[in-house]
mmCIF file of C-alpha atoms and ligand atoms in Angstrom:
data_model
loop_
_atom_site.group_PDB
_atom_site.id
_atom_site.type_symbol
_atom_site.label_atom_id
_atom_site.label_comp_id
_atom_site.label_asym_id
_atom_site.label_seq_id
_atom_site.Cartn_x
_atom_site.Cartn_y
_atom_site.Cartn_z
ATOM 1 C CA MET A 117 -15.866 -7.101 16.790
ATOM 2 C CA SER A 118 -14.925 -3.523 14.906
ATOM 3 C CA GLN A 119 -16.498 -0.633 14.296
ATOM 4 C CA ILE A 120 -16.532 1.650 11.346
ATOM 5 C CA ARG A 121 -17.433 4.895 12.894
ATOM 6 C CA TYR A 122 -18.591 8.379 10.848
ATOM 7 C CA ASP A 123 -16.865 11.280 12.481
ATOM 8 C CA LEU A 124 -19.094 14.183 11.675
ATOM 9 C CA LEU A 125 -17.100 16.780 13.075
ATOM 10 C CA HIS A 126 -14.247 16.022 10.348
ATOM 11 C CA ASP A 127 -16.995 14.433 7.779
ATOM 12 C CA ARG A 128 -14.150 11.273 8.467
ATOM 13 C CA TYR A 129 -14.296 7.475 8.669
ATOM 14 C CA VAL A 130 -12.088 6.099 11.673
ATOM 15 C CA ILE A 131 -12.297 1.867 12.003
ATOM 16 C CA ILE A 132 -12.611 1.798 15.960
ATOM 17 C CA ALA A 133 -10.781 -2.354 16.547
ATOM 18 C CA PRO A 134 -10.000 -2.817 19.832
ATOM 19 C CA GLU A 135 -9.180 -6.053 19.084
ATOM 20 C CA ARG A 136 -5.550 -5.080 17.296
ATOM 21 C CA MET A 137 -5.017 -3.976 21.110
ATOM 22 C CA HIS A 138 -3.222 -7.459 22.071
ATOM 23 C CA ARG A 139 -0.986 -7.418 18.569
ATOM 24 C CA ASP A 140 2.799 -8.474 19.769
ATOM 25 C CA GLY A 141 4.080 -5.520 20.151
ATOM 26 C CA PHE A 142 1.584 -2.636 20.086
ATOM 27 C CA LEU A 143 2.384 -1.742 23.762
ATOM 28 C CA LEU A 144 4.016 0.707 24.259
ATOM 29 C CA ASP A 145 6.828 -1.327 26.472
ATOM 30 C CA GLY A 146 6.912 -3.227 22.708
ATOM 31 C CA GLY A 147 9.799 -5.394 23.003
ATOM 32 C CA VAL A 148 12.334 -6.129 20.162
ATOM 33 C CA PRO A 149 10.666 -8.057 16.823
ATOM 34 C CA GLU A 150 10.607 -11.525 17.352
ATOM 35 C CA ASP A 151 13.389 -13.474 15.470
ATOM 36 C CA GLU A 152 13.503 -16.072 13.610
ATOM 37 C CA ASP A 153 13.316 -18.810 15.561
ATOM 38 C CA THR A 154 9.913 -17.019 17.631
ATOM 39 C CA CYS A 155 8.884 -15.716 13.683
ATOM 40 C CA PRO A 156 5.401 -17.141 12.346
ATOM 41 C CA PHE A 157 5.973 -15.908 9.534
ATOM 42 C CA CYS A 158 8.644 -17.996 8.451
ATOM 43 C CA GLU A 159 9.054 -21.176 6.417
ATOM 44 C CA THR A 160 7.891 -24.715 8.680
ATOM 45 C CA LYS A 161 6.028 -22.297 11.187
ATOM 46 C CA GLU A 162 2.766 -22.518 9.401
ATOM 47 C CA SER A 163 1.178 -24.010 12.399
ATOM 48 C CA LEU A 164 1.442 -20.703 13.705
ATOM 49 C CA THR A 165 -1.305 -18.905 11.113
ATOM 50 C CA PRO A 166 -4.338 -19.347 9.929
ATOM 51 C CA PRO A 167 -5.287 -21.498 7.441
ATOM 52 C CA GLU A 168 -3.640 -19.551 3.866
ATOM 53 C CA ILE A 169 -6.657 -17.809 1.442
ATOM 54 C CA ASP A 170 -3.345 -18.381 -1.765
ATOM 55 C CA ALA A 171 0.069 -18.875 -2.699
ATOM 56 C CA ILE A 172 2.227 -19.799 -4.831
ATOM 57 C CA ARG A 173 4.184 -22.741 -4.083
ATOM 58 C CA ALA A 174 7.562 -24.698 -5.514
ATOM 59 C CA GLN A 175 6.547 -27.424 -4.267
ATOM 60 C CA GLY A 176 4.371 -29.260 -1.327
ATOM 61 C CA ALA A 177 0.553 -28.937 -0.088
ATOM 62 C CA PRO A 178 -1.350 -25.930 1.371
ATOM 63 C CA ASN A 179 -0.552 -24.680 5.015
ATOM 64 C CA GLY A 180 3.370 -26.717 5.212
ATOM 65 C CA PRO A 181 6.531 -25.875 3.802
ATOM 66 C CA GLY A 182 7.685 -25.153 -0.034
ATOM 67 C CA TRP A 183 5.940 -21.698 -1.321
ATOM 68 C CA LYS A 184 7.293 -18.543 -1.987
ATOM 69 C CA VAL A 185 4.473 -16.728 -1.045
ATOM 70 C CA ARG A 186 1.814 -17.468 1.162
ATOM 71 C CA VAL A 187 -1.282 -15.034 1.717
ATOM 72 C CA VAL A 188 -3.442 -15.685 5.176
ATOM 73 C CA PRO A 189 -6.681 -13.940 7.242
ATOM 74 C CA ASN A 190 -5.063 -11.521 9.724
ATOM 75 C CA LEU A 191 -5.198 -12.715 12.616
ATOM 76 C CA TYR A 192 -5.596 -9.107 14.668
ATOM 77 C CA LYS A 193 -8.096 -7.730 11.933
ATOM 78 C CA MET A 194 -9.634 -3.925 11.536
ATOM 79 C CA LEU A 195 -12.494 -5.126 9.159
ATOM 80 C CA ARG A 196 -13.930 -9.161 9.088
ATOM 81 C CA ILE A 197 -15.846 -10.958 6.374
ATOM 82 C CA GLU A 198 -18.120 -12.733 8.633
ATOM 83 C CA ALA A 199 -19.171 -8.674 9.962
ATOM 84 C CA PRO A 200 -22.427 -7.824 8.550
ATOM 85 C CA THR A 201 -23.031 -4.723 6.293
ATOM 86 C CA GLU A 202 -25.615 -2.476 7.775
ATOM 87 C CA HIS A 203 -25.285 0.994 8.437
ATOM 88 C CA HIS A 204 -26.685 2.206 11.944
ATOM 89 C CA HIS A 205 -28.204 6.007 12.687
ATOM 90 C CA GLU A 206 -28.343 7.568 16.198
ATOM 91 C CA SER A 207 -28.938 11.582 16.873
ATOM 92 C CA VAL A 208 -25.920 12.397 15.346
ATOM 93 C CA TYR A 209 -23.808 9.122 15.269
ATOM 94 C CA GLU A 210 -23.278 7.121 12.443
ATOM 95 C CA TRP A 211 -21.543 3.342 12.090
ATOM 96 C CA GLN A 212 -21.439 0.571 10.759
ATOM 97 C CA ASP A 213 -20.095 -3.261 11.478
ATOM 98 C CA GLY A 214 -16.907 -3.899 10.732
ATOM 99 C CA PHE A 215 -17.050 -5.682 7.275
ATOM 100 C CA GLY A 216 -14.204 -6.070 5.294
ATOM 101 C CA ALA A 217 -11.697 -7.981 4.469
ATOM 102 C CA HIS A 218 -7.898 -7.703 6.065
ATOM 103 C CA GLU A 219 -5.183 -10.315 4.773
ATOM 104 C CA ILE A 220 -1.583 -10.274 5.172
ATOM 105 C CA ILE A 221 0.557 -11.509 2.297
ATOM 106 C CA ILE A 222 3.515 -12.805 3.784
ATOM 107 C CA ASP A 223 6.149 -11.716 1.172
ATOM 108 C CA MET A 224 8.823 -14.840 1.550
ATOM 109 C CA PRO A 225 9.361 -17.860 3.244
ATOM 110 C CA ARG A 226 13.096 -16.475 4.559
ATOM 111 C CA HIS A 227 12.978 -14.132 7.137
ATOM 112 C CA GLU A 228 14.800 -11.049 4.897
ATOM 113 C CA THR A 229 14.005 -8.046 7.173
ATOM 114 C CA ARG A 230 15.822 -5.416 3.763
ATOM 115 C CA MET A 231 14.455 -4.988 0.518
ATOM 116 C CA ASP A 232 17.469 -4.573 -0.706
ATOM 117 C CA ARG A 233 18.228 -8.131 -0.931
ATOM 118 C CA TRP A 234 14.864 -9.057 -2.638
ATOM 119 C CA THR A 235 16.037 -10.982 -5.474
ATOM 120 C CA LYS A 236 14.037 -9.654 -8.770
ATOM 121 C CA GLU A 237 12.090 -13.465 -8.774
ATOM 122 C CA GLU A 238 11.107 -12.091 -5.764
ATOM 123 C CA TYR A 239 9.834 -9.235 -6.949
ATOM 124 C CA VAL A 240 8.309 -10.616 -9.684
ATOM 125 C CA THR A 241 6.214 -13.579 -7.284
ATOM 126 C CA TRP A 242 4.992 -10.949 -4.473
ATOM 127 C CA LEU A 243 3.591 -7.992 -7.501
ATOM 128 C CA THR A 244 1.858 -11.656 -9.034
ATOM 129 C CA MET A 245 0.479 -12.454 -5.897
ATOM 130 C CA ILE A 246 -0.817 -8.687 -5.157
ATOM 131 C CA ARG A 247 -2.901 -8.947 -8.824
ATOM 132 C CA ARG A 248 -4.014 -12.020 -7.760
ATOM 133 C CA ARG A 249 -5.909 -10.743 -4.921
ATOM 134 C CA VAL A 250 -7.233 -7.148 -5.784
ATOM 135 C CA LEU A 251 -8.158 -9.312 -8.685
ATOM 136 C CA ASP A 252 -9.876 -11.975 -6.377
ATOM 137 C CA LEU A 253 -11.754 -9.279 -3.728
ATOM 138 C CA ARG A 254 -13.083 -7.458 -7.026
ATOM 139 C CA ASN A 255 -15.381 -10.282 -7.490
ATOM 140 C CA ASP A 256 -16.938 -9.115 -3.789
ATOM 141 C CA PHE A 257 -19.189 -6.599 -4.783
ATOM 142 C CA ARG A 258 -19.387 -5.171 -1.060
ATOM 143 C CA LEU A 259 -15.954 -4.892 -1.051
ATOM 144 C CA VAL A 260 -15.533 -1.127 -2.992
ATOM 145 C CA PHE A 261 -12.014 -0.595 -2.620
ATOM 146 C CA LEU A 262 -9.243 -2.232 -0.910
ATOM 147 C CA SER A 263 -6.197 -0.723 -0.048
ATOM 148 C CA VAL A 264 -2.112 -2.590 -0.439
ATOM 149 C CA PHE A 265 0.686 -1.654 1.698
ATOM 150 C CA LYS A 266 3.618 -2.449 3.235
ATOM 151 C CA ASN A 267 4.214 -1.293 7.010
ATOM 152 C CA HIS A 268 8.481 -2.078 7.476
ATOM 153 C CA GLY A 269 10.239 -1.010 10.837
ATOM 154 C CA ARG A 270 8.737 0.321 13.996
ATOM 155 C CA ASN A 271 8.462 3.935 13.032
ATOM 156 C CA ALA A 272 6.101 3.289 10.076
ATOM 157 C CA ALA A 273 3.795 1.301 12.803
ATOM 158 C CA ALA A 274 5.383 -2.503 11.807
ATOM 159 C CA THR A 275 5.186 -5.229 13.913
ATOM 160 C CA LYS A 276 6.534 -7.899 12.460
ATOM 161 C CA GLY A 277 10.296 -8.478 11.005
ATOM 162 C CA HIS A 278 9.516 -10.820 8.903
ATOM 163 C CA PRO A 279 8.631 -9.031 5.797
ATOM 164 C CA HIS A 280 4.820 -9.131 5.012
ATOM 165 C CA THR A 281 1.991 -6.507 2.926
ATOM 166 C CA GLN A 282 -1.524 -6.123 4.678
ATOM 167 C CA ILE A 283 -4.568 -5.757 2.539
ATOM 168 C CA VAL A 284 -7.905 -4.235 4.061
ATOM 169 C CA ALA A 285 -10.736 -3.912 1.791
ATOM 170 C CA MET A 286 -13.785 -2.092 3.258
ATOM 171 C CA PRO A 287 -17.104 -1.256 1.743
ATOM 172 C CA LEU A 288 -16.655 2.603 1.672
ATOM 173 C CA VAL A 289 -14.269 4.839 0.678
ATOM 174 C CA PRO A 290 -12.136 7.263 2.763
ATOM 175 C CA LYS A 291 -13.094 10.190 2.156
ATOM 176 C CA THR A 292 -9.519 11.705 1.614
ATOM 177 C CA ILE A 293 -9.490 9.441 -1.527
ATOM 178 C CA THR A 294 -13.097 10.678 -2.601
ATOM 179 C CA ALA A 295 -11.154 13.814 -2.532
ATOM 180 C CA ARG A 296 -8.409 12.951 -4.360
ATOM 181 C CA LEU A 297 -10.547 11.053 -6.804
ATOM 182 C CA ARG A 298 -12.812 13.867 -8.265
ATOM 183 C CA HIS A 299 -9.998 16.417 -7.900
ATOM 184 C CA GLN A 300 -8.406 14.117 -10.509
ATOM 185 C CA VAL A 301 -11.503 13.255 -12.431
ATOM 186 C CA ALA A 302 -12.192 17.392 -12.561
ATOM 187 C CA TYR A 303 -8.258 18.117 -13.542
ATOM 188 C CA PHE A 304 -8.833 15.652 -17.013
ATOM 189 C CA ASP A 305 -12.322 16.841 -17.599
ATOM 190 C CA HIS A 306 -10.075 20.494 -18.036
ATOM 191 C CA HIS A 307 -7.077 19.763 -19.339
ATOM 192 C CA GLY A 308 -7.429 16.357 -21.170
ATOM 193 C CA ARG A 309 -5.259 14.465 -19.765
ATOM 194 C CA PRO A 310 -4.042 12.531 -16.124
ATOM 195 C CA VAL A 311 -3.239 14.387 -13.768
ATOM 196 C CA ALA A 312 -0.561 12.183 -13.574
ATOM 197 C CA GLU A 313 0.663 11.852 -16.834
ATOM 198 C CA ALA A 314 1.129 16.025 -16.717
ATOM 199 C CA LEU A 315 3.400 15.413 -13.606
ATOM 200 C CA LEU A 316 5.246 12.918 -15.663
ATOM 201 C CA HIS A 317 5.974 14.491 -18.277
ATOM 202 C CA GLU A 318 7.459 18.022 -16.294
ATOM 203 C CA ALA A 319 9.534 15.600 -14.478
ATOM 204 C CA LEU A 320 11.180 13.650 -17.890
ATOM 205 C CA ALA A 321 11.233 17.622 -18.819
ATOM 206 C CA ARG A 322 12.824 18.935 -16.268
ATOM 207 C CA LYS A 323 14.993 15.772 -15.283
ATOM 208 C CA SER A 324 16.154 17.086 -11.592
ATOM 209 C CA CYS A 325 13.198 14.722 -9.971
ATOM 210 C CA VAL A 326 13.680 11.313 -12.079
ATOM 211 C CA ILE A 327 15.790 8.672 -10.118
ATOM 212 C CA LEU A 328 15.532 5.520 -13.317
ATOM 213 C CA GLN A 329 13.403 4.535 -15.584
ATOM 214 C CA ASN A 330 12.679 1.676 -18.446
ATOM 215 C CA ASP A 331 9.984 1.463 -20.538
ATOM 216 C CA SER A 332 7.091 0.663 -18.505
ATOM 217 C CA PHE A 333 7.929 2.991 -15.013
ATOM 218 C CA VAL A 334 9.073 5.936 -14.014
ATOM 219 C CA ALA A 335 11.515 6.238 -10.563
ATOM 220 C CA LEU A 336 11.271 10.295 -9.469
ATOM 221 C CA THR A 337 10.881 12.397 -5.505
ATOM 222 C CA PRO A 338 7.435 13.862 -6.564
ATOM 223 C CA TYR A 339 7.559 17.915 -6.839
ATOM 224 C CA ALA A 340 5.320 18.364 -3.782
ATOM 225 C CA SER A 341 7.499 15.492 -1.413
ATOM 226 C CA ALA A 342 5.776 15.143 1.920
ATOM 227 C CA MET A 343 8.229 13.055 3.501
ATOM 228 C CA PRO A 344 12.824 13.073 3.048
ATOM 229 C CA PHE A 345 13.202 11.123 0.116
ATOM 230 C CA GLU A 346 9.763 10.093 -0.746
ATOM 231 C CA VAL A 347 9.370 7.840 -4.102
ATOM 232 C CA TRP A 348 7.098 7.510 -7.017
ATOM 233 C CA VAL A 349 7.339 4.460 -9.497
ATOM 234 C CA VAL A 350 4.785 6.112 -12.033
ATOM 235 C CA ALA A 351 3.618 4.660 -14.825
ATOM 236 C CA ARG A 352 4.673 5.334 -18.086
ATOM 237 C CA ARG A 353 1.144 4.491 -20.258
ATOM 238 C CA GLN A 354 -1.657 5.450 -18.968
ATOM 239 C CA ILE A 355 -3.372 1.951 -16.633
ATOM 240 C CA PRO A 356 -4.968 2.504 -13.892
ATOM 241 C CA SER A 357 -4.840 -0.525 -11.163
ATOM 242 C CA ILE A 358 -1.902 -3.697 -10.685
ATOM 243 C CA THR A 359 -4.499 -5.467 -12.228
ATOM 244 C CA ASP A 360 -4.061 -4.141 -15.528
ATOM 245 C CA LEU A 361 -0.082 -4.904 -15.740
ATOM 246 C CA CYS A 362 0.538 -7.602 -18.242
ATOM 247 C CA GLU A 363 3.528 -10.173 -17.129
ATOM 248 C CA THR A 364 6.223 -7.898 -18.758
ATOM 249 C CA GLY A 365 5.067 -4.972 -16.650
ATOM 250 C CA ILE A 366 5.484 -6.685 -13.569
ATOM 251 C CA HIS A 367 8.817 -7.484 -14.610
ATOM 252 C CA ALA A 368 8.917 -4.046 -15.139
ATOM 253 C CA LEU A 369 7.872 -2.629 -12.123
ATOM 254 C CA ALA A 370 10.169 -5.557 -10.440
ATOM 255 C CA SER A 371 12.931 -4.427 -11.594
ATOM 256 C CA ILE A 372 12.871 -0.607 -11.197
ATOM 257 C CA LEU A 373 11.863 -1.763 -7.306
ATOM 258 C CA GLU A 374 15.089 -4.129 -6.785
ATOM 259 C CA THR A 375 17.591 -1.349 -8.184
ATOM 260 C CA LEU A 376 15.180 1.283 -6.538
ATOM 261 C CA PHE A 377 15.948 -0.620 -3.200
ATOM 262 C CA VAL A 378 18.599 -0.854 -3.132
ATOM 263 C CA ARG A 379 20.295 2.727 -4.240
ATOM 264 C CA LEU A 380 17.610 3.212 -0.901
ATOM 265 C CA TYR A 381 19.867 1.495 1.918
ATOM 266 C CA ALA A 382 22.759 2.704 0.186
ATOM 267 C CA VAL A 383 21.730 6.670 0.235
ATOM 268 C CA LEU A 384 19.789 5.991 4.149
ATOM 269 C CA GLY A 385 21.495 3.121 5.897
ATOM 270 C CA VAL A 386 18.181 0.459 7.163
ATOM 271 C CA PHE A 387 15.695 3.096 7.615
ATOM 272 C CA ASP A 388 12.076 2.093 7.968
ATOM 273 C CA PHE A 389 9.289 3.314 5.682
ATOM 274 C CA ASN A 390 6.095 2.617 4.446
ATOM 275 C CA LEU A 391 5.255 1.415 0.579
ATOM 276 C CA VAL A 392 1.437 1.647 -0.937
ATOM 277 C CA PHE A 393 0.137 0.755 -3.845
ATOM 278 C CA GLU A 394 -1.896 3.426 -5.813
ATOM 279 C CA ILE A 395 -5.660 1.474 -7.154
ATOM 280 C CA PRO A 396 -8.413 2.941 -7.297
ATOM 281 C CA PRO A 397 -12.011 2.526 -5.862
ATOM 282 C CA LEU A 398 -12.645 -1.909 -7.098
ATOM 283 C CA GLN A 399 -16.793 -0.913 -7.639
ATOM 284 C CA PRO A 400 -19.127 2.364 -7.773
ATOM 285 C CA ASN A 401 -20.780 3.736 -4.385
ATOM 286 C CA GLY A 402 -22.985 6.554 -3.764
ATOM 287 C CA GLU A 403 -20.089 9.066 -3.986
ATOM 288 C CA SER A 404 -17.554 7.532 -6.375
ATOM 289 C CA GLY A 405 -20.764 6.829 -9.040
ATOM 290 C CA ALA A 406 -20.731 10.161 -10.566
ATOM 291 C CA PHE A 407 -17.332 9.966 -12.096
ATOM 292 C CA PHE A 408 -16.717 6.027 -11.288
ATOM 293 C CA ASP A 409 -15.877 4.904 -14.827
ATOM 294 C CA ARG A 410 -14.177 7.656 -15.930
ATOM 295 C CA LEU A 411 -11.401 6.997 -13.090
ATOM 296 C CA ALA A 412 -9.868 4.319 -16.392
ATOM 297 C CA GLN A 413 -8.897 7.148 -17.603
ATOM 298 C CA SER A 414 -7.874 9.164 -15.160
ATOM 299 C CA TYR A 415 -6.027 7.591 -12.357
ATOM 300 C CA ARG A 416 -3.024 6.195 -12.799
ATOM 301 C CA PHE A 417 -1.448 3.131 -11.459
ATOM 302 C CA GLY A 418 1.986 3.558 -9.174
ATOM 303 C CA VAL A 419 3.646 2.053 -6.043
ATOM 304 C CA ARG A 420 4.926 5.076 -3.773
ATOM 305 C CA ILE A 421 7.698 4.531 -1.221
ATOM 306 C CA VAL A 422 7.740 7.111 2.046
ATOM 307 C CA PRO A 423 10.701 6.656 4.595
ATOM 308 C CA ARG A 424 9.550 7.061 8.524
ATOM 309 C CA LEU A 425 12.687 9.593 9.359
ATOM 310 C CA SER A 426 11.186 11.704 12.052
ATOM 311 C CA GLY A 427 7.516 11.488 12.842
ATOM 312 C CA ILE A 428 3.945 12.847 12.380
ATOM 313 C CA GLY A 429 3.800 16.088 14.540
ATOM 314 C CA GLY A 430 1.116 18.020 15.777
ATOM 315 C CA PHE A 431 1.565 20.483 12.934
ATOM 316 C CA GLU A 432 1.071 17.541 10.574
ATOM 317 C CA TYR A 433 -1.637 16.035 12.972
ATOM 318 C CA ALA A 434 -3.904 19.839 12.734
ATOM 319 C CA THR A 435 -3.191 20.467 9.580
ATOM 320 C CA GLY A 436 -2.497 18.367 6.760
ATOM 321 C CA MET A 437 0.475 19.651 5.518
ATOM 322 C CA PHE A 438 3.473 18.577 5.868
ATOM 323 C CA VAL A 439 7.391 20.228 6.120
ATOM 324 C CA ASN A 440 9.845 18.365 4.195
ATOM 325 C CA PRO A 441 13.369 19.347 4.974
ATOM 326 C CA VAL A 442 14.898 17.576 2.703
ATOM 327 C CA ALA A 443 14.105 19.211 -1.148
ATOM 328 C CA PRO A 444 12.632 16.119 -3.282
ATOM 329 C CA GLU A 445 15.691 17.486 -6.384
ATOM 330 C CA GLU A 446 18.343 16.898 -3.854
ATOM 331 C CA ALA A 447 17.150 13.203 -2.411
ATOM 332 C CA ALA A 448 16.901 12.471 -6.661
ATOM 333 C CA ALA A 449 20.117 13.867 -6.901
ATOM 334 C CA LYS A 450 21.576 11.499 -4.348
ATOM 335 C CA LEU A 451 19.072 8.359 -4.972
ATOM 336 C CA ARG A 452 21.456 8.911 -8.671
ATOM 337 C CA GLU A 453 24.733 9.292 -7.925
ATOM 338 C CA ALA A 454 24.145 5.830 -5.907
ATOM 339 C CA GLY A 455 23.608 4.392 -8.542
ATOM 340 C CA ARG A 456 27.444 5.714 -10.567
HETATM 341 ZN ZN1 ZN B 3 10.133 -15.005 9.992
#
């Protein structure tokens, strides 16, 4: 069983999850990602996964073919919903059992390893399911925070080639996230507008970092991008979470992502990446209680795509400070030109 341990030296939490050692492809010899014949996420291989939590189907019964998107528990969970939620203290050590949820969204039935080949409808179905899972997990008041992300390719820590997204929901807010939230609320209190709004306003005025936009979203390369070709797709209006997106918003986000991935592949070729949904905490806790009710005004929903063109080195690990060899203005210019 996993544990969430508090690192007193660095003031952060770490999940110790020995079960994850046994994943396919985890060990260094790794091997190659599975092909369609052996892939447990492909349509008709439903019996190879644990029973599904949710699905959107065109036809068929649960745990059989006919689905468009499917959600299953992760077989190699970081956290599990059956674990107790008590805290433990022993001398300078502090931990809790690995309580939480770890779900896999299987994005589509076909083994499509390139996101530039997704259809608009596939993006819409995928986003609709993510919104539905966040709404559902929010009903469990023990879950305070969740992370929704994609690891795509070996350099981005993926062990499965089939397109999938992970959700990890937990009983605490990671310390770096709490610090970021506090900073964003403080900015809002001081300036009267969300920091994301201020950055978006400036990017639209200067234009050099804007890649594309529609009525609801803007895709841009952040002024201080940590990684080469990092892209931030940010909501134009103040919505804090994916759960606040209406149908029109889902379609607008789908269409911007569809175009964006065509351009990213055109510029970068086949590349590994992480994709992260920026979602605020689900419930207040001891640390966020003081400012939780102000997050709706100050926290802005977005999606971040982080190409993993090189690894993270000792300097980045030691300092949390990144060295980015590609100016965001240059990356944006290339991604704009790819659309011409
Ligand atoms: Zn597959």
